Coordinates of C-alpha atoms and ligand atoms in Angstrom, one line a residue:
X224 CA -1.2 -35.8 -10.4
X225 CA -1.6 -39.1 -12.4
X226 CA -1.2 -39.1 -16.2
X227 CA -4.9 -38.7 -17.0
X228 CA -5.8 -35.1 -16.9
X229 CA -8.4 -34.3 -14.3
X230 CA -11.6 -32.6 -15.4
X231 CA -13.2 -29.9 -13.3
X232 CA -16.6 -28.2 -13.8
X233 CA -16.9 -24.7 -12.3
X234 CA -20.3 -23.1 -11.9
X235 CA -20.0 -19.3 -11.5
X236 CA -16.8 -19.3 -13.7
X237 CA -17.3 -15.6 -14.6
X238 CA -17.2 -14.5 -11.0
X239 CA -14.3 -13.4 -8.8
X240 CA -13.6 -16.9 -7.4
X241 CA -14.5 -18.7 -10.7
X242 CA -11.8 -16.7 -12.5
X243 CA -9.0 -17.3 -10.0
X244 CA -9.9 -21.0 -9.6
X245 CA -9.9 -21.5 -13.3
X246 CA -6.4 -20.0 -13.5
X247 CA -5.3 -22.1 -10.6
X248 CA -6.7 -25.4 -12.0
X249 CA -5.4 -24.8 -15.5
X250 CA -1.9 -24.3 -14.1
X251 CA -2.3 -27.6 -12.3
X252 CA -3.0 -29.3 -15.6
X253 CA -6.7 -29.7 -15.3
X254 CA -9.2 -29.5 -18.1
X255 CA -11.7 -26.8 -17.0
X256 CA -15.3 -26.5 -18.0
X257 CA -17.2 -23.4 -16.8
X258 CA -20.9 -22.6 -16.6
X259 CA -21.7 -19.1 -17.8
X260 CA -25.1 -17.3 -18.1
X261 CA -26.3 -15.8 -21.3
X262 CA -26.2 -12.0 -21.1
X263 CA -26.9 -9.3 -23.5
X264 CA -23.3 -7.9 -23.1
X265 CA -20.1 -9.8 -22.7
X266 CA -19.8 -11.0 -19.1
X267 CA -16.5 -12.8 -19.4
X268 CA -14.0 -9.9 -18.5
X269 CA -12.5 -11.8 -15.7
X270 CA -11.7 -14.9 -17.8
X271 CA -11.0 -13.4 -21.2
X272 CA -7.3 -14.0 -20.7
X273 CA -8.1 -17.8 -20.5
X274 CA -10.4 -17.9 -23.5
X275 CA -9.4 -20.3 -26.3
X276 CA -10.6 -20.2 -29.8
X277 CA -13.0 -23.1 -30.3
X278 CA -11.3 -23.9 -33.6
X279 CA -7.9 -24.7 -32.1
X280 CA -6.8 -28.2 -31.1
X281 CA -5.9 -29.4 -27.5
X282 CA -8.1 -26.9 -25.7
X283 CA -8.3 -27.2 -21.9
X284 CA -10.8 -24.4 -21.1
X285 CA -14.4 -24.7 -22.2
X286 CA -17.4 -22.5 -21.5
X287 CA -21.0 -23.7 -21.6
X288 CA -24.3 -21.7 -21.3
X289 CA -26.5 -22.6 -18.4
X290 CA -28.2 -21.5 -15.3
X291 CA -28.5 -22.8 -11.7
X292 CA -32.3 -22.6 -12.0
X293 CA -32.3 -25.0 -15.0
X294 CA -32.1 -28.7 -13.9
X295 CA -32.2 -30.2 -17.4
X296 CA -29.3 -28.0 -18.5
X297 CA -27.2 -29.0 -15.5
X298 CA -27.9 -32.7 -15.9
X299 CA -27.0 -32.6 -19.6
X300 CA -23.8 -30.7 -19.0
X301 CA -22.6 -33.0 -16.1
X302 CA -23.4 -36.0 -18.3
X303 CA -21.4 -34.6 -21.1
X304 CA -18.5 -33.3 -19.0
X305 CA -18.2 -36.3 -16.6
X306 CA -16.2 -34.2 -14.2
X307 CA -13.9 -35.5 -11.5
X308 CA -14.5 -32.4 -9.5
X309 CA -17.4 -29.9 -9.4
X310 CA -16.9 -26.5 -7.8
X311 CA -20.3 -25.0 -7.2
X312 CA -19.5 -21.3 -7.0
X313 CA -22.5 -19.9 -8.9
X314 CA -24.8 -17.8 -6.7
X315 CA -26.6 -14.5 -6.4
X316 CA -23.9 -13.5 -3.9
X317 CA -24.9 -10.0 -2.8
X318 CA -26.4 -10.0 0.7
X319 CA -28.2 -6.6 0.4
X320 CA -29.6 -7.6 -3.1
X321 CA -31.0 -10.8 -1.6
X322 CA -33.5 -8.7 0.4
X323 CA -34.7 -7.4 -2.9
X324 CA -34.8 -10.8 -4.7
X325 CA -35.4 -13.4 -2.0
X326 CA -37.3 -15.9 -4.1
X327 CA -34.7 -15.9 -6.9
X328 CA -31.9 -16.1 -4.4
X329 CA -33.5 -19.2 -2.7
X330 CA -33.9 -20.8 -6.1
X331 CA -30.4 -20.1 -7.5
X332 CA -28.4 -20.4 -4.2
X333 CA -30.4 -23.0 -2.3
X334 CA -32.2 -25.2 -4.9
X335 CA -29.4 -24.7 -7.4
X336 CA -27.1 -26.7 -5.1
X337 CA -29.6 -29.5 -4.8
X338 CA -29.8 -29.6 -8.6
X339 CA -26.0 -30.2 -8.9
X340 CA -26.0 -32.8 -6.1
X341 CA -29.0 -34.6 -7.6
X342 CA -27.6 -34.5 -11.1
X343 CA -24.5 -36.3 -9.9
X344 CA -26.6 -38.9 -8.1
X345 CA -29.0 -39.4 -11.0
X346 CA -26.1 -39.9 -13.4
X347 CA -24.6 -42.5 -11.2
X348 CA -21.4 -40.4 -10.6
X349 CA -21.5 -40.5 -6.8
X350 CA -18.3 -42.4 -6.6
X351 CA -16.4 -40.5 -9.3
X352 CA -17.3 -36.9 -8.9
X353 CA -16.2 -34.8 -5.8
X354 CA -18.3 -31.7 -5.1
X355 CA -17.2 -28.4 -3.4
X356 CA -20.0 -26.2 -2.2
X357 CA -19.3 -22.5 -1.7
X358 CA -20.7 -22.0 1.8
X359 CA -20.2 -18.8 3.7
X360 CA -19.5 -17.1 7.0
X361 CA -22.9 -15.4 6.5
X362 CA -24.3 -18.6 7.9
X363 CA -23.1 -17.5 11.4
X364 CA -25.0 -14.2 11.0
X365 CA -26.0 -13.1 14.5
X366 CA -23.0 -14.9 15.9
X367 CA -23.4 -17.4 18.7
X368 CA -19.7 -17.7 19.4
X369 CA -16.5 -15.7 18.8
X370 CA -14.5 -16.7 16.8
X371 CA -16.6 -18.9 14.6
X372 CA -15.5 -22.5 13.8
X373 CA -17.0 -25.6 12.2
X374 CA -18.9 -26.3 15.4
X375 CA -20.5 -22.8 15.9
X376 CA -24.3 -22.9 15.5
X377 CA -25.7 -21.0 12.5
X378 CA -28.0 -18.0 12.8
X379 CA -28.5 -16.6 9.2
X380 CA -29.6 -13.0 8.9
X381 CA -30.6 -12.5 5.2
X382 CA -32.4 -14.4 2.4
X383 CA -28.9 -15.0 1.0
X384 CA -27.7 -16.7 4.2
X385 CA -30.9 -18.7 4.6
X386 CA -30.6 -20.0 1.0
X387 CA -26.9 -20.9 1.7
X388 CA -28.0 -22.6 4.9
X389 CA -30.2 -25.0 2.8
X390 CA -27.3 -25.5 0.4
X391 CA -25.0 -26.3 3.3
X392 CA -27.3 -28.9 4.8
X393 CA -28.4 -30.5 1.5
X394 CA -24.6 -31.0 0.8
X395 CA -24.1 -32.7 4.2
X396 CA -27.3 -34.8 3.6
X397 CA -26.2 -36.1 0.2
X398 CA -22.8 -36.9 1.7
X399 CA -24.4 -38.9 4.5
X400 CA -27.3 -40.4 2.5
X401 CA -25.5 -41.5 -0.6
X402 CA -21.9 -41.6 0.4
X403 CA -21.0 -38.8 -2.0
X404 CA -17.7 -36.9 -1.6
X405 CA -19.4 -33.5 -1.0
X406 CA -17.8 -30.8 1.1
X407 CA -18.7 -27.3 2.4
X408 CA -16.0 -24.7 2.4
X409 CA -17.3 -22.1 5.0
X410 CA -15.3 -19.2 3.5
X411 CA -15.1 -15.9 5.2
X412 CA -15.0 -12.7 3.1
X413 CA -12.3 -12.7 0.4
X414 CA -11.6 -9.9 -1.9
X415 CA -9.2 -8.9 -4.7
X416 CA -8.7 -6.4 -7.5
X417 CA -11.4 -8.3 -9.5
X418 CA -14.0 -8.2 -6.6
X419 CA -17.5 -7.1 -7.7
X420 CA -17.7 -3.3 -7.6
X421 CA -20.7 -3.2 -5.2
X422 CA -19.1 -5.2 -2.4
X423 CA -17.8 -2.8 0.3
X424 CA -14.0 -3.3 -0.1
X425 CA -14.0 -2.7 -3.9
X426 CA -16.5 0.1 -3.5
X427 CA -14.0 1.7 -1.1
X428 CA -10.8 1.1 -3.2
X429 CA -12.4 2.4 -6.3
X430 CA -13.8 5.5 -4.6
X431 CA -10.5 6.3 -2.8
X432 CA -8.6 5.9 -6.1
X433 CA -11.0 8.3 -7.9
X434 CA -10.9 10.8 -5.0
X435 CA -7.1 10.8 -5.0
X436 CA -7.0 11.4 -8.7
X437 CA -9.5 14.2 -8.5
X438 CA -12.2 12.3 -10.4
X439 CA -14.7 12.3 -7.6
X440 CA -15.3 14.4 -4.5
X441 CA -16.7 12.0 -1.9
X442 CA -18.5 8.7 -1.5
X443 CA -21.2 7.1 0.6
X444 CA -21.3 4.0 2.7
X445 CA -23.7 2.3 5.1
X446 CA -22.7 0.7 8.4
X447 CA -19.1 1.7 9.2
X448 CA -19.0 -0.4 12.4
X449 CA -19.5 -3.8 10.7
X450 CA -16.5 -6.0 11.2
X451 CA -15.3 -8.7 8.7
X452 CA -12.5 -11.2 8.5
X453 CA -11.1 -10.3 5.1
X454 CA -8.6 -12.4 3.1
X455 CA -7.4 -12.5 -0.5
X456 CA -9.4 -14.6 -3.0
X457 CA -6.2 -16.1 -4.5
X458 CA -5.4 -17.7 -1.1
X459 CA -9.0 -19.0 -0.8
X460 CA -9.4 -20.7 -4.2
X461 CA -6.3 -22.7 -3.4
X462 CA -8.1 -24.0 -0.3
X463 CA -11.1 -25.0 -2.4
X464 CA -8.9 -27.3 -4.3
X465 CA -7.1 -28.6 -1.2
X466 CA -10.5 -29.4 0.4
X467 CA -11.4 -31.7 -2.5
X468 CA -7.9 -33.4 -2.3
X469 CA -8.4 -34.4 1.4
X470 CA -8.8 -38.0 2.2
X471 CA -12.2 -37.6 3.7
X472 CA -15.1 -35.4 2.7
X473 CA -15.6 -32.8 5.5
X474 CA -16.7 -29.2 6.1
X475 CA -14.0 -26.5 6.6
X476 CA -13.8 -23.0 7.9
X477 CA -11.4 -20.8 5.8
X478 CA -10.5 -17.5 7.4
X479 CA -7.6 -15.3 8.5
X480 CA -8.6 -15.2 12.2
X481 CA -8.4 -11.4 12.2
X482 CA -11.3 -8.9 12.0
X483 CA -11.4 -5.3 10.9
X484 CA -14.2 -2.6 10.9
X485 CA -15.3 -1.1 7.6
X486 CA -14.2 2.3 8.9
X487 CA -10.6 0.9 9.3
X488 CA -10.7 -0.6 5.8
X489 CA -11.5 3.0 4.6
X490 CA -8.7 4.4 6.7
X491 CA -6.1 1.9 5.4
X492 CA -7.2 2.4 1.8
X493 CA -6.6 6.2 2.0
X494 CA -3.3 5.5 3.8
X495 CA -2.2 3.7 0.6
X496 CA -2.3 7.0 -1.3
X497 CA -0.6 8.9 1.6
X498 CA -3.9 10.4 3.0
X499 CA -4.6 10.5 6.7
X500 CA -8.3 10.5 7.6
X501 CA -10.2 12.0 10.5
X502 CA -13.7 10.8 11.4
X503 CA -16.2 13.2 13.1
X504 CA -19.8 12.8 14.2
X505 CA -21.8 9.7 15.0
X506 CA -24.2 7.3 13.3
X507 CA -25.7 8.7 10.1
X508 CA -23.9 12.0 10.8
X509 CA -20.5 10.5 10.8
X510 CA -18.1 11.9 8.1
X511 CA -14.6 11.3 7.0
X512 CA -12.3 14.3 6.4
X513 CA -8.7 14.6 5.0
X514 CA -6.4 15.3 8.0
X515 CA -3.1 15.2 6.1
X516 CA -2.0 14.5 2.6
X517 CA 1.6 13.2 2.5
X518 CA 1.9 12.3 -1.2
X519 CA 2.7 15.2 -3.6
X520 CA 1.2 13.1 -6.4
X521 CA -2.3 13.4 -4.9
X522 CA -3.2 17.0 -4.0
X523 CA -6.1 16.7 -1.5
X524 CA -7.1 19.8 0.5
X525 CA -6.9 19.4 4.3
X526 CA -10.4 19.3 5.8
X527 CA -12.0 18.1 2.6
X528 CA -15.1 15.9 3.3
X529 CA -14.6 12.6 1.5
X530 CA -16.9 10.1 3.1
X531 CA -20.6 10.3 4.3
X532 CA -23.0 7.7 5.7
X533 CA -26.1 7.0 3.6
X534 CA -28.7 4.9 5.5
X535 CA -29.9 3.4 2.2
X536 CA -27.0 1.1 2.5
X537 CA -28.1 -0.2 5.9
X538 CA -29.5 -3.8 5.8
X539 CA -32.8 -4.8 7.4
X540 CA -30.8 -7.2 9.5
X541 CA -27.1 -6.8 9.8
X542 CA -24.2 -9.2 10.5
X543 CA -22.2 -7.1 12.9
X544 CA -19.1 -9.2 13.5
X545 CA -17.4 -12.1 11.7
X546 CA -14.1 -13.6 12.7
X547 CA -13.2 -17.2 11.8
X548 CA -11.2 -19.8 13.5
X549 CA -9.3 -21.7 10.8
X550 CA -7.5 -24.1 13.2
X551 CA -8.9 -27.2 11.6
X552 CA -7.8 -26.2 8.1
X553 CA -4.5 -25.1 9.4
X554 CA -3.7 -28.3 11.2
X555 CA -5.3 -30.9 8.8
X556 CA -4.8 -29.2 5.4
X557 CA -1.8 -27.0 6.0
X558 CA -3.9 -23.8 5.3
X559 CA -1.9 -20.6 5.3
X560 CA -2.5 -17.2 3.7
X561 CA 0.1 -15.5 1.6
X562 CA -1.7 -12.1 1.9
X563 CA -2.5 -10.3 5.1
X564 CA -5.0 -7.3 5.1
X565 CA -2.4 -4.6 4.3
X566 CA -1.1 -6.7 1.4
X567 CA -4.7 -7.2 0.1
X568 CA -5.5 -3.5 0.3
X569 CA -2.2 -2.6 -1.4
X570 CA -3.0 -5.1 -4.2
X571 CA -6.6 -3.6 -4.7
X572 CA -5.5 0.0 -4.4
X573 CA -2.6 -0.4 -6.9
X574 CA -4.9 -2.0 -9.4
X575 CA -7.7 0.5 -9.0
X576 CA -5.4 3.5 -9.2
X577 CA -4.1 2.1 -12.5
X578 CA -7.7 1.5 -13.7
X579 CA -8.9 5.0 -12.7
X580 CA -5.9 6.6 -14.4
X581 CA -7.4 5.5 -17.6
X582 CA -10.5 7.5 -16.8
X583 CA -8.4 10.5 -15.8
X584 CA -6.6 10.4 -19.1
X585 CA -9.8 10.4 -21.0
X586 CA -11.2 13.2 -18.8
X587 CA -8.1 15.3 -19.5
X588 CA -8.8 14.9 -23.2
X589 CA -6.6 11.9 -24.0
X590 CA -7.1 9.5 -26.9
X591 CA -10.2 7.6 -26.7
X592 CA -8.5 4.3 -26.3
X593 CA -8.3 2.4 -23.1
X594 CA -5.4 0.4 -24.4
X595 CA -3.1 3.4 -24.1
X596 CA -2.3 2.5 -20.5
X597 CA -2.1 -1.3 -20.9
Ligands
NAP666 P1 -19.4 -13.4 -7.6 O1 -18.2 -12.7 -8.1 O2 -20.7 -12.7 -7.4 O3 -19.7 -14.5 -8.8 C1 -20.9 -15.3 -8.8 C2 -21.0 -16.1 -10.0 O4 -22.2 -16.8 -10.1 C3 -20.9 -15.3 -11.3 O5 -20.2 -16.1 -12.3 C4 -22.4 -15.2 -11.7 O6 -22.6 -15.0 -13.1 C5 -22.8 -16.6 -11.3 N1 -24.3 -16.8 -11.2 C6 -25.1 -16.0 -10.4 N2 -26.4 -16.5 -10.6 C7 -26.3 -17.5 -11.4 C8 -27.3 -18.4 -11.9 N3 -28.6 -18.3 -11.6 N4 -26.9 -19.4 -12.8 C9 -25.6 -19.5 -13.2 N5 -24.6 -18.7 -12.7 C10 -25.0 -17.7 -11.8 O7 -19.1 -14.3 -6.3 P2 -17.7 -14.7 -5.7 O8 -17.3 -13.7 -4.8 O9 -16.9 -15.2 -6.8 O10 -18.2 -16.0 -4.8 C11 -18.3 -17.3 -5.3 C12 -19.2 -18.1 -4.5 O11 -18.7 -18.1 -3.1 C13 -20.6 -17.6 -4.4 O12 -21.4 -18.7 -4.2 C14 -20.6 -16.8 -3.1 O13 -21.9 -16.8 -2.5 C15 -19.7 -17.7 -2.2 N6 -18.9 -16.9 -1.2 C16 -18.2 -15.8 -1.5 C17 -17.5 -15.2 -0.5 C18 -16.7 -14.0 -0.8 O14 -16.3 -13.3 0.1 N7 -16.3 -13.7 -2.1 C19 -17.4 -15.7 0.8 C20 -18.1 -16.9 1.0 C21 -18.9 -17.5 0.0 P3 -22.5 -13.5 -13.8 O15 -21.1 -13.2 -13.9 O16 -23.2 -13.7 -15.0 O17 -23.2 -12.6 -12.8
G4F667 O1 -18.9 -6.3 1.2 P1 -20.2 -6.7 1.7 O2 -21.4 -6.4 0.8 O3 -20.1 -8.2 2.0 P2 -21.0 -9.2 2.9 O4 -22.3 -8.8 3.2 O5 -20.1 -9.5 4.1 O6 -21.0 -10.5 2.0 C1 -19.9 -11.0 1.3 O7 -19.2 -11.9 2.1 C2 -19.9 -13.1 2.5 C3 -19.0 -13.9 3.4 O8 -19.2 -13.5 4.7 C4 -20.3 -13.8 1.2 F1 -21.0 -15.0 1.5 C5 -21.2 -13.0 0.3 O9 -21.4 -13.6 -0.9 C6 -20.4 -11.7 0.0 O10 -19.3 -12.0 -0.8 O11 -20.5 -6.0 3.1 C7 -19.6 -6.1 4.2 C8 -20.1 -5.2 5.3 C9 -21.6 -5.4 5.6 O12 -21.7 -5.4 7.0 C10 -22.2 -4.1 5.1 O13 -23.4 -3.7 5.8 O14 -19.9 -3.8 4.8 C11 -21.1 -3.1 5.2 N1 -21.2 -2.0 4.3 C12 -21.2 -0.7 4.8 N2 -21.4 0.1 3.7 C13 -21.5 -2.0 3.0 C14 -21.6 -0.7 2.6 N3 -21.6 -3.0 2.1 C15 -21.8 -2.7 0.8 N4 -21.9 -3.7 -0.1 N5 -22.0 -1.4 0.4 C16 -21.9 -0.4 1.3 O15 -22.0 0.8 0.8

């Protein structure tokens, strides 16, 4: 890195990827500016450890209020910040919720991307500012090829994926039309201990931890057959940065190249606490039972029903199978993941067990202070 500190602007800084990316860029010596939404409660849990008092000197982490649906706000901020790199991570990112809020999703995820690109163009920053667009494997939807690569045709299956399809192509268009350095990272699912609680992996690791600790009896999921290519978010944010350091602006698939069914993610999460599961029944009648409990710390009764299917979690149109082919990123960028799926699940389970032990302590009449276990 040259002497002048690089400046990054991250939209979606309060999200899973925004938090890991901020940490990563700060460690690299960047000055990081983040866009956060106003909310009635604090929404900065994931980045509180990076927060710097506005009254101290030599700060390198700044937060700004804003919203992807507000052009004037984005133009003003980009003008003030003059970023070398923009990471556009902000989005209504929940596929199931996008069926409930399709217009808002189109506005924030689709047009929001246009607003960033056009702000850079309007401000004459086309040659200075590099842009990373958070594209997604959801673009492949009803997959036209297995595995999916940069050349696989898209077939989006949700308002979220359709909005992201607009964002993908408007990024390509601004690159071609105005010579901007703008890239899509087509990232497959990536998870972590700070993954949002309503995505399936975190829903599973939280529930399994609570069941093991005796805080909950069972939990409900939707489609257990869906298959995803799951990686660790820490590995994936490193790739976002590498994508913007490449000589040429291009689009990149980032994936592990392995796929796993939701049912097996459940099985592996229970295995982390020494519990073996048995699945019986089919479709909406399928249930998960405790077959064996090999960890004396967690006393689960053999035959106990711990998982049921609730069709309310089915989606109007589902994406059945995602598996990425990251050959291009591997060969041209040196992409490699430090975490495989077992390591990811271990990381998430260890973190959730620790988190839920706080709840158990309170339930058992402990001091009403969450700091006790820190
Ligand atoms: P996330 O945890 O849901 O974070 C989304 C971020 O966007 C949050 O900071 C959220 O703010 C912010 N946001 C939402 N709507 C906004 C709006 N209208 N204006 C400003 N900010 C807004 O998502 P993530 O997992 O970190 O994913 C980051 C990006 O990558 C998203 O664009 C997602 O669609 C995409 N992606 C994710 C994956 C994955 O597996 N994680 C895979 C491919 C692509 P609040 O905190 O206030 O809600
Ligand atoms: O964890 P999910 O909600 O993630 P999904 O839909 O794959 O989307 C995530 O990954 C995308 C990348 O491919 C991102 F672009 C997107 O922003 C998001 O981060 O669901 C995964 C699978 C689905 O097939 C879903 O139907 O799990 C299935 N599932 C089964 N039961 C469930 C549940 N999903 C959720 N959220 N909740 C359930 O109870």
